[in-house]
mmCIF file of C-alpha atoms in Angstrom:
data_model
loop_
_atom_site.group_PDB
_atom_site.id
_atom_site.type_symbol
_atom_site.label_atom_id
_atom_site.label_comp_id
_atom_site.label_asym_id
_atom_site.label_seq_id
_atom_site.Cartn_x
_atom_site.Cartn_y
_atom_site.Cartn_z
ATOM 1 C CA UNK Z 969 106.732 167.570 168.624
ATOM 2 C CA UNK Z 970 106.243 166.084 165.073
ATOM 3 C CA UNK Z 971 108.889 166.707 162.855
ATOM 4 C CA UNK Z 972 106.875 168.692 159.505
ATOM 5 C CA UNK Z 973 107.509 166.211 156.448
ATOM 6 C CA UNK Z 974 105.277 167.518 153.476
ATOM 7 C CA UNK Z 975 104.240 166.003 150.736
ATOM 8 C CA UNK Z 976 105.103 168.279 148.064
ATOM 9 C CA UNK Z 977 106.443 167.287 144.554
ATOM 10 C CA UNK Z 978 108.844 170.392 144.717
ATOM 11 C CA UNK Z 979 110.669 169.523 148.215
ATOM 12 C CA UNK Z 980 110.469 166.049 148.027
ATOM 13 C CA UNK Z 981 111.330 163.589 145.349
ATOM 14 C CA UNK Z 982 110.505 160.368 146.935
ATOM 15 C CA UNK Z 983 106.498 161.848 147.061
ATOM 16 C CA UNK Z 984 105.231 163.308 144.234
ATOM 17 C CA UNK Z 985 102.173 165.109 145.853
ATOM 18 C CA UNK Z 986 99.706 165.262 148.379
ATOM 19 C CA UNK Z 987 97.217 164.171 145.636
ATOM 20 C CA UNK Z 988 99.240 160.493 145.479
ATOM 21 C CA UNK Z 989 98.193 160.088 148.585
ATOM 22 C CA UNK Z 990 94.612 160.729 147.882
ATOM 23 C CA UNK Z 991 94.438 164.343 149.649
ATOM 24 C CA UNK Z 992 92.962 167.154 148.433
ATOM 25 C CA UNK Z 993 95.125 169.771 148.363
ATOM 26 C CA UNK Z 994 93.774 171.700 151.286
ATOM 27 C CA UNK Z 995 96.996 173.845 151.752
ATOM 28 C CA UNK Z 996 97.284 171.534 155.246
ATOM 29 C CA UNK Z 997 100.792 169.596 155.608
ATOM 30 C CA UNK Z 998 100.687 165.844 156.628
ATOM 31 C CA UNK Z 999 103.258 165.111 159.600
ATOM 32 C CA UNK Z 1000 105.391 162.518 160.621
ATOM 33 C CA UNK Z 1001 103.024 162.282 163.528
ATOM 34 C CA UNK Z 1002 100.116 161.643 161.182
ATOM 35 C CA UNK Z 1003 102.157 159.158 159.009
ATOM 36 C CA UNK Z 1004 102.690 156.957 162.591
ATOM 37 C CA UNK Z 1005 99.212 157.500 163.365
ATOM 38 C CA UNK Z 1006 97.882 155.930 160.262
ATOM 39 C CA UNK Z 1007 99.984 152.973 160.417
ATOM 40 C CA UNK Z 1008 99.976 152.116 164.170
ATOM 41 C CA UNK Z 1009 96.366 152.238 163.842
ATOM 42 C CA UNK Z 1010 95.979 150.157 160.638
ATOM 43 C CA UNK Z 1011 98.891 147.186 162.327
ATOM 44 C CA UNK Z 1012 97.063 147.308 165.885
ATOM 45 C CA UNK Z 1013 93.755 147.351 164.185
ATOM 46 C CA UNK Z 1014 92.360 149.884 166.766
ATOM 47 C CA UNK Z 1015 93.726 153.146 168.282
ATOM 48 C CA UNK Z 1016 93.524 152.221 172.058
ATOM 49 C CA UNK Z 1017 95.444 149.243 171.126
ATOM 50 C CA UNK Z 1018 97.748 151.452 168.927
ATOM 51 C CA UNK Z 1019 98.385 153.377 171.495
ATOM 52 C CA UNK Z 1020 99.576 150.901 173.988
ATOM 53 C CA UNK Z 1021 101.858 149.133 171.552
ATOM 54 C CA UNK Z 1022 104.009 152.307 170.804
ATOM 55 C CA UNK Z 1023 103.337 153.901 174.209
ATOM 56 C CA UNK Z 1024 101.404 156.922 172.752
ATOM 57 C CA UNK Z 1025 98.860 159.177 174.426
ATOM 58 C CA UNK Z 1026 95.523 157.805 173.051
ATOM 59 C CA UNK Z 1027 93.868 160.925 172.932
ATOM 60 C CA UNK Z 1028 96.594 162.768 171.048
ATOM 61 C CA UNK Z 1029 96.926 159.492 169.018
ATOM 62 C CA UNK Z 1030 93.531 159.714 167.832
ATOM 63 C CA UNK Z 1031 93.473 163.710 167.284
ATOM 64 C CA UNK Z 1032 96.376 163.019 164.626
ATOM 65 C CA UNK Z 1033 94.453 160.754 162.972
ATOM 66 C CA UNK Z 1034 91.627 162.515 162.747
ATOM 67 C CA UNK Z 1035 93.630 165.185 161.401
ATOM 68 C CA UNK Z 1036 95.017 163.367 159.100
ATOM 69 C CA UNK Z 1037 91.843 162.030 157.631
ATOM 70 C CA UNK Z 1038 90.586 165.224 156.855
ATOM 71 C CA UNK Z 1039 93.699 166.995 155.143
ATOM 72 C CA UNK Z 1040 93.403 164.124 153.039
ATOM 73 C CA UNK Z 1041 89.843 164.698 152.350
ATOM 74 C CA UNK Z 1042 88.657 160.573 153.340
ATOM 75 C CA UNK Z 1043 88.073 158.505 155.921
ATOM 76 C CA UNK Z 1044 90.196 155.919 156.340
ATOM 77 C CA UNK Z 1045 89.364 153.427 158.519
ATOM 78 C CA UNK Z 1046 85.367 151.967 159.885
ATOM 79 C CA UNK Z 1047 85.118 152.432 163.625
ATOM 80 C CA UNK Z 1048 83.590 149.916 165.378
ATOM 81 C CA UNK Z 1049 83.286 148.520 168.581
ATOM 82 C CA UNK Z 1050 85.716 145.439 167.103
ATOM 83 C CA UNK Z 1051 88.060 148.279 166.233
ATOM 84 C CA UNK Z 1052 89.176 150.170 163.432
ATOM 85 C CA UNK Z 1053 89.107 148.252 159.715
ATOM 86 C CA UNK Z 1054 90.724 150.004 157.085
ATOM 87 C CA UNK Z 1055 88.614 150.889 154.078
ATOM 88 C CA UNK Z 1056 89.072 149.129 150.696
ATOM 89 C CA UNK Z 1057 89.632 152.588 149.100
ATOM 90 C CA UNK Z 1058 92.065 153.589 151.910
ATOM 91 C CA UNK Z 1059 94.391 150.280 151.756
ATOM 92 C CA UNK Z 1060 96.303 152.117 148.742
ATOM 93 C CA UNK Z 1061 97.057 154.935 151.161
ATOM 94 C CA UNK Z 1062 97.744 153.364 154.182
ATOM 95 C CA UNK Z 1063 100.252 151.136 152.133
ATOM 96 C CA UNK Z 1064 101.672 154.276 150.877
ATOM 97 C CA UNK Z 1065 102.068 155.786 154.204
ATOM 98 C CA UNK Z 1066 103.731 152.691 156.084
ATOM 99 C CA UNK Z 1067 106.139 152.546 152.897
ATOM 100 C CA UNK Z 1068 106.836 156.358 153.246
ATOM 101 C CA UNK Z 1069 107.420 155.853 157.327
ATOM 102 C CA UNK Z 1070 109.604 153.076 156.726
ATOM 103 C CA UNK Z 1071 111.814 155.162 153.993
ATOM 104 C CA UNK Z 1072 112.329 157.839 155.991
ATOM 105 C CA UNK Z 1073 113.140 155.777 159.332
ATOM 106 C CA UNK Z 1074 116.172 154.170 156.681
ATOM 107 C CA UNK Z 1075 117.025 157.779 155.468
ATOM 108 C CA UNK Z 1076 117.487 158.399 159.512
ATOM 109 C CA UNK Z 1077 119.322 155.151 160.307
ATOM 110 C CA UNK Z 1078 121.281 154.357 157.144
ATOM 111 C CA UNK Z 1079 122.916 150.995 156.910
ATOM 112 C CA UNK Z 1080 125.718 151.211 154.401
ATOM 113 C CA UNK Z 1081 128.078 148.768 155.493
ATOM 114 C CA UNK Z 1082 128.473 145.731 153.957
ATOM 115 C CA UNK Z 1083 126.286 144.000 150.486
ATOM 116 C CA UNK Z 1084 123.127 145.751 149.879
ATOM 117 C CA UNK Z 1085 120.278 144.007 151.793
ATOM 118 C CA UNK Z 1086 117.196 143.166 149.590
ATOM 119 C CA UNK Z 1087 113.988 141.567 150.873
ATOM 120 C CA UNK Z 1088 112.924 139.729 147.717
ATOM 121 C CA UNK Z 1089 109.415 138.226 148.216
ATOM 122 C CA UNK Z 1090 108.300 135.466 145.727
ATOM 123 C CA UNK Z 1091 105.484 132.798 145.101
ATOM 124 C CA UNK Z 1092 106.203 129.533 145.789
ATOM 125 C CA UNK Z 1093 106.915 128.128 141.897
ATOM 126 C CA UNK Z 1094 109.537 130.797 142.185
ATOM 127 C CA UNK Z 1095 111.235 129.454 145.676
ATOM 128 C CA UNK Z 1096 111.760 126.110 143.878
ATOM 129 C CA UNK Z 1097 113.082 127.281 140.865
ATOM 130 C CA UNK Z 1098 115.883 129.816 142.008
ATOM 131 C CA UNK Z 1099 116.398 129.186 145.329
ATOM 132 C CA UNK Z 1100 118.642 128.268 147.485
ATOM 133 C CA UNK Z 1101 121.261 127.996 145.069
ATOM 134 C CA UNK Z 1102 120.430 131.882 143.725
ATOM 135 C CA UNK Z 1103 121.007 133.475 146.937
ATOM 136 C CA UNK Z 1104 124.944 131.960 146.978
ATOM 137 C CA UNK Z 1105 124.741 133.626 143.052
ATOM 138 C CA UNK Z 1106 123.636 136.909 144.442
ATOM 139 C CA UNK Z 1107 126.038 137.036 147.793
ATOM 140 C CA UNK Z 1108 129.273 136.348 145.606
ATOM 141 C CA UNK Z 1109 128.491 138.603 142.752
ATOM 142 C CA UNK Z 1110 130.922 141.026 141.372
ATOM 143 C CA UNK Z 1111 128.423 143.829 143.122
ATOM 144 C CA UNK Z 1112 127.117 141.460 146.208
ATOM 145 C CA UNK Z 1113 123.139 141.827 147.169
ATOM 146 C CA UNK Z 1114 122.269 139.994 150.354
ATOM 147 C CA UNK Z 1115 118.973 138.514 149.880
ATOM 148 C CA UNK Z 1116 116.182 137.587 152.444
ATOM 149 C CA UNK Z 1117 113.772 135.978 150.860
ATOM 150 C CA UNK Z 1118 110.202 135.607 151.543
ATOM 151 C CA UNK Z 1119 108.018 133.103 150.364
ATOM 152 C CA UNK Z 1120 103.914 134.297 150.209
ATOM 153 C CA UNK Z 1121 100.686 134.382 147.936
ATOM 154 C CA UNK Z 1122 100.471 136.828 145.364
ATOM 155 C CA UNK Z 1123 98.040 138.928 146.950
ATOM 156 C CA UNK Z 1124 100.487 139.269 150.405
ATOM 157 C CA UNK Z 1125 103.455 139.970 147.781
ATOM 158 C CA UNK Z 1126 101.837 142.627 146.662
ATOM 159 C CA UNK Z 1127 100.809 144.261 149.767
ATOM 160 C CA UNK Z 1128 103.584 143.913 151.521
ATOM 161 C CA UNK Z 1129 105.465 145.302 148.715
ATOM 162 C CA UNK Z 1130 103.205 148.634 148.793
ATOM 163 C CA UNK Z 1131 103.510 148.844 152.228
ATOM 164 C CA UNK Z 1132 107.068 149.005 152.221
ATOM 165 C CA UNK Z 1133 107.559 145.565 154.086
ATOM 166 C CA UNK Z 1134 109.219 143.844 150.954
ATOM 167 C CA UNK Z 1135 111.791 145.905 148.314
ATOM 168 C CA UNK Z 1136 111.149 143.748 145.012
ATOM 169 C CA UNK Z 1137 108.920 140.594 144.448
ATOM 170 C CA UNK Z 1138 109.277 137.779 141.596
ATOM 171 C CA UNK Z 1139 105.929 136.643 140.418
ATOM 172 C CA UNK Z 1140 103.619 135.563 137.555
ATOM 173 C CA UNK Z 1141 102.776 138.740 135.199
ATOM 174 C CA UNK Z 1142 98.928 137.706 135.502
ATOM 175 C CA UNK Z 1143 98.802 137.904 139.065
ATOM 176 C CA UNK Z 1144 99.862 141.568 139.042
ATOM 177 C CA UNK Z 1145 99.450 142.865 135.615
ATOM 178 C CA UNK Z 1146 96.642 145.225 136.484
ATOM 179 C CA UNK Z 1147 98.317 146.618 139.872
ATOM 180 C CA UNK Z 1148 98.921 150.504 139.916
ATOM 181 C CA UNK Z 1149 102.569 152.107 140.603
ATOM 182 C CA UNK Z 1150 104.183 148.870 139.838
ATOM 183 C CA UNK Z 1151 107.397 148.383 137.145
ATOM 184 C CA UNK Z 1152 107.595 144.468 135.536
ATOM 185 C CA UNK Z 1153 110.366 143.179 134.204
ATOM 186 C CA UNK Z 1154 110.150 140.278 132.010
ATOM 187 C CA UNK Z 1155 112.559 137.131 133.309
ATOM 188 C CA UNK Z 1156 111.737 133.842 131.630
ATOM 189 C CA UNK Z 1157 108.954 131.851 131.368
ATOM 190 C CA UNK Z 1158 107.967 128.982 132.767
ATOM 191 C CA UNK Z 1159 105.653 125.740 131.899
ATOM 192 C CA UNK Z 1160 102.883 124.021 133.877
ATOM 193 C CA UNK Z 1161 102.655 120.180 133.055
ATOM 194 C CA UNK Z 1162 100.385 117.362 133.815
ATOM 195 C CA UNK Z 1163 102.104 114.955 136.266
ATOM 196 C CA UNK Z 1164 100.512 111.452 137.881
ATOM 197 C CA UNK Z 1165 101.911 108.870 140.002
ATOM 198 C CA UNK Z 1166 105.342 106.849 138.808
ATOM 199 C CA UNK Z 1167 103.116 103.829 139.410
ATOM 200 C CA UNK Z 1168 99.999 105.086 137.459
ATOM 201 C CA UNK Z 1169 99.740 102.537 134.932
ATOM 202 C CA UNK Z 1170 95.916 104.170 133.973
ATOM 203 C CA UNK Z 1171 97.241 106.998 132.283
ATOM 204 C CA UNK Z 1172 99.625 106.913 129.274
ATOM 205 C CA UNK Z 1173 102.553 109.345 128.928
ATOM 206 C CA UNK Z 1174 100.905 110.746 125.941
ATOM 207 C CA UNK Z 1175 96.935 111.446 125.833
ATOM 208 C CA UNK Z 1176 94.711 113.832 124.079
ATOM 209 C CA UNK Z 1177 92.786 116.222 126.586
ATOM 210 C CA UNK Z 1178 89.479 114.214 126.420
ATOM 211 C CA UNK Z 1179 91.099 111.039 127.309
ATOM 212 C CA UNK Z 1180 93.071 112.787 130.149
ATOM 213 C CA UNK Z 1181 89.754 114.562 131.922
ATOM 214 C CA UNK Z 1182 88.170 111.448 132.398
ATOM 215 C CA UNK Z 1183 90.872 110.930 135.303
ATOM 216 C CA UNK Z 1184 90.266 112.073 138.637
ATOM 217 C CA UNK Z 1185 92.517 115.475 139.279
ATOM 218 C CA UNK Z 1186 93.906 117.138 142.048
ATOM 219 C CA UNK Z 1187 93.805 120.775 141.239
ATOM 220 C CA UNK Z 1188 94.793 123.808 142.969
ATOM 221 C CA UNK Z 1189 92.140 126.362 144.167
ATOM 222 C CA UNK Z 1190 89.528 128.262 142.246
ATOM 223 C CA UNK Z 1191 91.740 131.093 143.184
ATOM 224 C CA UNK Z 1192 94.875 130.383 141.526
ATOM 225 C CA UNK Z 1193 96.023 131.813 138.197
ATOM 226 C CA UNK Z 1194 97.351 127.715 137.671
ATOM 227 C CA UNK Z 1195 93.620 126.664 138.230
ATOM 228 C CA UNK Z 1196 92.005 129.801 135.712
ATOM 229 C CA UNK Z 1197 94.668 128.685 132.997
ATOM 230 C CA UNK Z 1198 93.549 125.060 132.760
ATOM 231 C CA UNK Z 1199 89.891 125.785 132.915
ATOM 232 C CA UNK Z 1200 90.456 128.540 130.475
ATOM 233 C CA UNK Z 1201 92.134 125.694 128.433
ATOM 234 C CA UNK Z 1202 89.639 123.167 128.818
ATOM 235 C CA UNK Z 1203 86.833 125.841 127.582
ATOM 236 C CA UNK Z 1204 88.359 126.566 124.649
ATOM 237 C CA UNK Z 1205 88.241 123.201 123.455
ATOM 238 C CA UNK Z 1206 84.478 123.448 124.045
ATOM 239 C CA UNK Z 1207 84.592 120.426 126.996
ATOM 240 C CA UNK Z 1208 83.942 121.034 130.823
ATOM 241 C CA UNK Z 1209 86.345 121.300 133.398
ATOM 242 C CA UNK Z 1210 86.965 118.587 135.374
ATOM 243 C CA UNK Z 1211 85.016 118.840 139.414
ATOM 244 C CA UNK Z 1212 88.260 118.215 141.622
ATOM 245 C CA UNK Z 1213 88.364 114.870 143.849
ATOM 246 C CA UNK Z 1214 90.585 117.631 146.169
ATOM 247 C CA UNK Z 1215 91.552 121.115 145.801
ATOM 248 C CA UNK Z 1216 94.844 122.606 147.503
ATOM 249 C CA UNK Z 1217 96.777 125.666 148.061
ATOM 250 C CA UNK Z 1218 100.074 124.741 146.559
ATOM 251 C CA UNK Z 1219 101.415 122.275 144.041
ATOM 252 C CA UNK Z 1220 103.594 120.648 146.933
ATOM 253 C CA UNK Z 1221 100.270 119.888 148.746
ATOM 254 C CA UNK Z 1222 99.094 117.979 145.680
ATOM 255 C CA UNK Z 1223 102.293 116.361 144.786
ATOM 256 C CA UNK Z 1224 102.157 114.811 148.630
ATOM 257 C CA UNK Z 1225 98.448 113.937 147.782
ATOM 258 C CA UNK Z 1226 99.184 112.188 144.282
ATOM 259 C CA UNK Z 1227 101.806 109.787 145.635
ATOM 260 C CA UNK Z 1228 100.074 106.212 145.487
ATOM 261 C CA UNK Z 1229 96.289 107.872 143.679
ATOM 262 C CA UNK Z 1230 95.310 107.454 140.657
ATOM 263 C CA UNK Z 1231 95.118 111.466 140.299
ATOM 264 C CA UNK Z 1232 96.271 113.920 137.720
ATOM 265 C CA UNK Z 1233 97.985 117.177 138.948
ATOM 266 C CA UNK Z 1234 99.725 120.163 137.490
ATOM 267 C CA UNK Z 1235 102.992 121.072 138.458
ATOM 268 C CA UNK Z 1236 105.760 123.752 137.235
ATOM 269 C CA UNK Z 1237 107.813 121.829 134.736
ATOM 270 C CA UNK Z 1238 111.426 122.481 136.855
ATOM 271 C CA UNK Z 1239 109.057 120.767 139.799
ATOM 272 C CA UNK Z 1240 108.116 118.112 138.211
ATOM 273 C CA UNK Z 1241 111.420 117.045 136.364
ATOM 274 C CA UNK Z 1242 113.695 117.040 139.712
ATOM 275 C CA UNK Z 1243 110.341 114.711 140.793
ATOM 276 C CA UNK Z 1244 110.341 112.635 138.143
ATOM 277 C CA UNK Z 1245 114.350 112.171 138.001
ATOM 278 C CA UNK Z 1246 113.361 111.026 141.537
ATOM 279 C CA UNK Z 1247 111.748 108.249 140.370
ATOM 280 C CA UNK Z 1248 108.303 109.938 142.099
ATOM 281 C CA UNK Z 1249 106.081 110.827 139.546
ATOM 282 C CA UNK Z 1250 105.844 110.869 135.535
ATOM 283 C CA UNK Z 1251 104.993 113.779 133.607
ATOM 284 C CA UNK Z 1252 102.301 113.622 130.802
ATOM 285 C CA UNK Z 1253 102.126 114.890 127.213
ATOM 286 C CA UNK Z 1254 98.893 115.583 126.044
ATOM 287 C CA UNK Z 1255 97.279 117.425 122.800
ATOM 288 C CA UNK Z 1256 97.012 120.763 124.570
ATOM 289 C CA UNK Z 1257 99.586 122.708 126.757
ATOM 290 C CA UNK Z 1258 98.595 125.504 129.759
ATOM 291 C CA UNK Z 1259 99.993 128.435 127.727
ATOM 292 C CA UNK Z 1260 103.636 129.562 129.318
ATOM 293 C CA UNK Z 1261 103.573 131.410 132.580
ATOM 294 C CA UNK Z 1262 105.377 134.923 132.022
ATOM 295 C CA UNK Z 1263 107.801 135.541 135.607
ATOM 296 C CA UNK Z 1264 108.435 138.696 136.242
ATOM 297 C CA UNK Z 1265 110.214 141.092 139.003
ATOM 298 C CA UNK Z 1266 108.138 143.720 140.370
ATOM 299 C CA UNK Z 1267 109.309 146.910 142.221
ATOM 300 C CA UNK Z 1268 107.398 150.196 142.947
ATOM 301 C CA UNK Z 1269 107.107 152.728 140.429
ATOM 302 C CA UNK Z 1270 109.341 155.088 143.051
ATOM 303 C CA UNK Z 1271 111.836 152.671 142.678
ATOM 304 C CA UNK Z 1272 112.728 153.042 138.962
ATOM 305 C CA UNK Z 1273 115.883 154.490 139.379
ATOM 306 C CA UNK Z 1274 117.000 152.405 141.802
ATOM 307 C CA UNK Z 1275 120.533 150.805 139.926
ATOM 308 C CA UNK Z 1276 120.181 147.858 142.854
ATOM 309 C CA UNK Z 1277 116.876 146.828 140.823
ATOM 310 C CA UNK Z 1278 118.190 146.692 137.738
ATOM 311 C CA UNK Z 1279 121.090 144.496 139.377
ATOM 312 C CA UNK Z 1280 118.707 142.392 140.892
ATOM 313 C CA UNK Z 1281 117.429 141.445 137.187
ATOM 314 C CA UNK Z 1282 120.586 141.117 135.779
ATOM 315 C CA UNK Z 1283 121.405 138.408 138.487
ATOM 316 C CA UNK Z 1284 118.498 136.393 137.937
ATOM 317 C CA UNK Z 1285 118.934 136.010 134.095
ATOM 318 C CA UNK Z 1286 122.614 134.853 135.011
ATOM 319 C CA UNK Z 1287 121.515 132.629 136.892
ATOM 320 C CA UNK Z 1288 118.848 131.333 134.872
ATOM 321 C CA UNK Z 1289 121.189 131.610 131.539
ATOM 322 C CA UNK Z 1290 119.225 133.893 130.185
ATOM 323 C CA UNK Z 1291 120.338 136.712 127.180
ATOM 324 C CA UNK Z 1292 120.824 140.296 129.264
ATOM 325 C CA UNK Z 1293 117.633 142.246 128.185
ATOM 326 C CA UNK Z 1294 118.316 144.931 125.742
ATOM 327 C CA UNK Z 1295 115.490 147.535 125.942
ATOM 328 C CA UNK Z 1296 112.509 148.758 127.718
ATOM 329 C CA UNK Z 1297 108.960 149.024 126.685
ATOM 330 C CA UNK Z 1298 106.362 151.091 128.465
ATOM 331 C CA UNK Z 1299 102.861 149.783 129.069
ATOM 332 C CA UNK Z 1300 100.143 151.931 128.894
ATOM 333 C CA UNK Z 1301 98.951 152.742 132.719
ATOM 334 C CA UNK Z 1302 101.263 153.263 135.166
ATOM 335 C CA UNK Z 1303 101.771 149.986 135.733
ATOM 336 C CA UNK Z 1304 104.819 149.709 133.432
ATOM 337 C CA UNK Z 1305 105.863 146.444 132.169
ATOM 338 C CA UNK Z 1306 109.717 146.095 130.579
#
């Protein structure tokens, strides 16, 4: 029998209502039961397959979530015969859910031997700057964190840090800055430069922007924030952006591509010095710069009080040499940026 676990703001302090999780307030208590119904369903995508993969009765697997659905007042997933696809509106809540299941599964199994375990997701920019050599920082600190770190896109960071999968991410403040029931904390900032080929004798080490986007580039995709700040830069200085000879995923993709081309490329600057003291590529000044890139740690909003987060930061600006932050500032949603 399903152990009761309501969602009220008065018994609980790690949920602050029902309404947070989009009910309704229909008097009706959500369950553990319903919790693991809602999240088997959304990982195994349909609720036969749900309930083979946690050896659950399928019919009572799919009366819970049925329940479920309507004490929070939505349908949550399309029903198909492909399965069951959650709904845009319903990701929030499923996320919240699987997060909530996995915190009270560590409340029931606590681990508290040993350094504090942190899985620290982060773009790949970030992987090159900090790591490995921050993880050795963090694991023989005066307060030790063991870190697992996890290397995705921006939008998988910040899904899998909803869901409860990942405890903190370090990212770029424009890729998140518009996420709900997040907390940013300003780090450092970092530069993107123009880069080409050692050998490139066709491009100069300094150029103005005209002179440099007659070159062929190798840009990253359409999708990137990298890839909307240099168009955004090119625009303002009333010329057209540049149509791509190839477009890739990640700047290591195009720094394999530009070895031996007569491309341009755009790199982090802490990339593209250890390449160029390599003797690999040459970086290249022009009369405009992509504006700084602002990285940030991001944690969940239920997480503010959380000293370990807090620690986390404070390791990270060590590391970088940083100055130790002084204050917070609160932004205006409840996305709060410090």
């Amino acid at each position: 029998m399903s152990t009761p676990w309501p969602y009220d703001e008065r018994e609980d302090p790690l949920v602050s209502s029902q309404q947070d999780l989009g009910g309704r307030g229909t008097g009706a208590r959500l369950t553990r039961g319903h919790l693991e119904a809602i999240v088997w369903v959304s990982e195994a995508r349909s609720i036969h397959s749900a309930a083979l993969r946690f050896n659950e009765h399928q019919p009572l697997l799919s009366k819970r979530l049925a329940e479920a659905e309507q004490i929070l007042g939505m349908g949550l997933f399309i029903r198909s015969r492909a399965g069951c696809t959650p709904r845009p509106e319903a990701k929030n809540i499923i996320a919240r859910a699987a997060r909530i299941l996995r915190e009270l599964r560590g409340l029931e199994k606590p681990d508290e031997s040993g350094p504090k375990r942190i899985r620290l997701g982060c773009i790949p920019r970030v992987m090159h700057t900090l790591f490995p050599g921050f993880m050795q920082a963090a694991a023989q600190a005066e307060a030790p964190i063991r870190l697992q770190a996890i290397e995705l896109s921006s939008s998988e960071l910040f899904e899998d840090l909803l869901r409860g999968k990942l405890d903190a991410v370090i990212g770029q403040l424009t890729d998140f800055a518009n996420q709900e029931g997040l907390v940013s904390l300003h780090l450092y900032e970092e530069v993107t430069v123009f880069v080409v080929d050692a050998n490139n004798r066709q491009v100069k080490s300094s150029v103005d922007i005209e002179t440099l986007l007659e070159q062929p580039f190798i840009l990253p995709a359409y999708t990137t924030s990298t890839r909307r700040a240099f168009e955004r830069l090119v625009l303002n200085e009333q010329l057209t952006p540049p149509v791509p000879v190839i477009e890739t995923k990640s700047f290591e993709s195009s720094l394999a591509l530009l070895q031996g081309s007569p491309c341009v490329t755009l790199v982090p600057e802490p990339v593209a010095i250890r390449y160029e003291a390599l003797g690999q590529i040459r970086r290249v000044k022009t009369s405009r710069q992509l504006e700084p890139v602002g990285i940030c740690l991001f944690y969940r909003f239920d997480q503010t009080l959380d000293p370990v987060m807090r620690q986390l930061e404070k390791l990270v600006r060590s590391y970088m040499g940083l100055p130790a932050r002084r204050g917070l500032s609160s932004g205006a949603n409840r996305s709060k940026k410090a």
